[in-house]
């Protein structure tokens, strides 16, 4: 291993590298060791990362990724040999040559995508809950710690540990980590994978963490894993392209969602010149690939809405007719008060504030919206635009009382301040 330091590592760079390599290495080693040895695979990777932290205290090696892979390779061989002496573990790897060749093949860059794809479908077992699916993806495919996952979903670490325990138990029932081509329930699992990635993206885009509601790396991981599905013939599907399009349009806007003070910036105030045009083009390509067949999923509709926002030069020049049409189809396909809320805001842009307000007021009795801060903020925005500042202040204060994060609170408070000078 070349340990000659090139640069002093930033904590953020090393953390991102460790997360990504954790996902790669765990999935690769589970394919070698078998699902019954998940804990052993995790121990190997943990030891390799600890070795890297100690060796890199004064600078990064020339190729950090290769360094970690080599460390994991060496540690895996040591641990497998130790375990083979204690119990009958992987007798087919008894010779040094077989063991070395198998580990090297599993850790090779060419096998990375296949390993993570197999892992993703294995953890989205129909016998486990959706919350457990997302937890396992965050742990084994995104490299988050149990504490970080708990913070993301506002549950204690013990709850996350229980979900991980259930996941390990389910994996132990598998004789091996199957290739996706061999799964008899591929379609069912694909639906679970897609829903889990959608939840992962949403948690990064506007999550429930009080102090850190926008976490771009979760959005990027969701897009990365979605595009992995498109690399395999068995899992490439128009729905997956639609989801990748949605994530591409969303990540293109990430840099403008919070200002320098960590306050949410409304869509109409975002600097569109800072949106990532290459990422928008990537979304358009995915959307074009999604337009095959006659099936229109919710991911197609949400991607269509995101596309119209991404390509519009301004709020005023947005194609609100198309957006309202997408929301209408979405409401018919899966009725949801949040969809109705967003449709009402689009109506306000196309048909005027009073029309939009009328639709919002009609949703006031929806239980899901009564505790949703953005319902009250949306109502307040329309009252403000209509010049009814007293009513707007009241609704903004209601939104502040329900806000989930300091960034939301600050955004609503800033709108109250704007009433004083308008």
C-alpha angles and dihedrals in degrees: 000000000000106000097173104135117236104173138358107262120240115225090236094052093048093045091052092047092049093049093051095044092046088059093046096046099043093051091045094050094045088057088055100038097035129241091281088069101053092128091051091052090050091050091052092051093044090053091049092051092047088052089051093050091053095044095045099052091113101033148330123276117243092261110024094179093053090046092056093045091052091047090050090047092054094043092048092054091048094049096043091052090049092049092046089059091051099044143357096281121164098334089185088070095054096119122074092233094051092046095048094044093048094049092046092050092049093049095044115117090240090063096046098091094044092050095050092044091053090047093050093054093042094056093046090071114162088231092065128072123255090247089055091049091056092044092053092047091050091049104040103024102032099031098231118156121240088253092054092048090050091052090050094055099031094243129121123264091249090063091052091047089054091052091049089049091053090048093051090048092052092048091050088062089064116087090212140351100273125220111245090245089065098052113110091199096045095137093051091048093046089058090051092048092050093048091048092051090049090054090047091053093047091051089056096041098049110347138169099258105122097213101030110032096159117056111171094190091065090052091048091048091050090052092045093052092044091054089049087064089057092055092068123066093219094057102032106108137154089250090057092050088051091052091048089051091051091050092046093054091045096049090047088067099041097101091060101045095088127036126223089278094054094253122141113254116214116238093249091057099046117114101243092192086071094055113113104255093188090055091049089052088050089053092051091053091051090047091053090052089048091059096082124112125010099279118114110192127188087257090059091051095046090046089051091054092047090048093055090052092046097051098040115104090216143348090265093052094047117120096244092171090064093043092051089048091053091048090050092053090045091052091050092048097046114003110220130163092223089057089050089050093053091045090054091054090051089050089053090056094048104034103023140272096283094054091050092046091051090056092046094050089052088062095054094105095054105117093211092056097046089076096034110105094203092061091060092041090051091050089048092051092055092046089051092049089050090054095248096130099166091056090044092053091051092052093045089053089051089052091049091053089055098039116131098205143027089248091059092045092051092049092053092044090052090055090052089053089052089059090065094058101036 
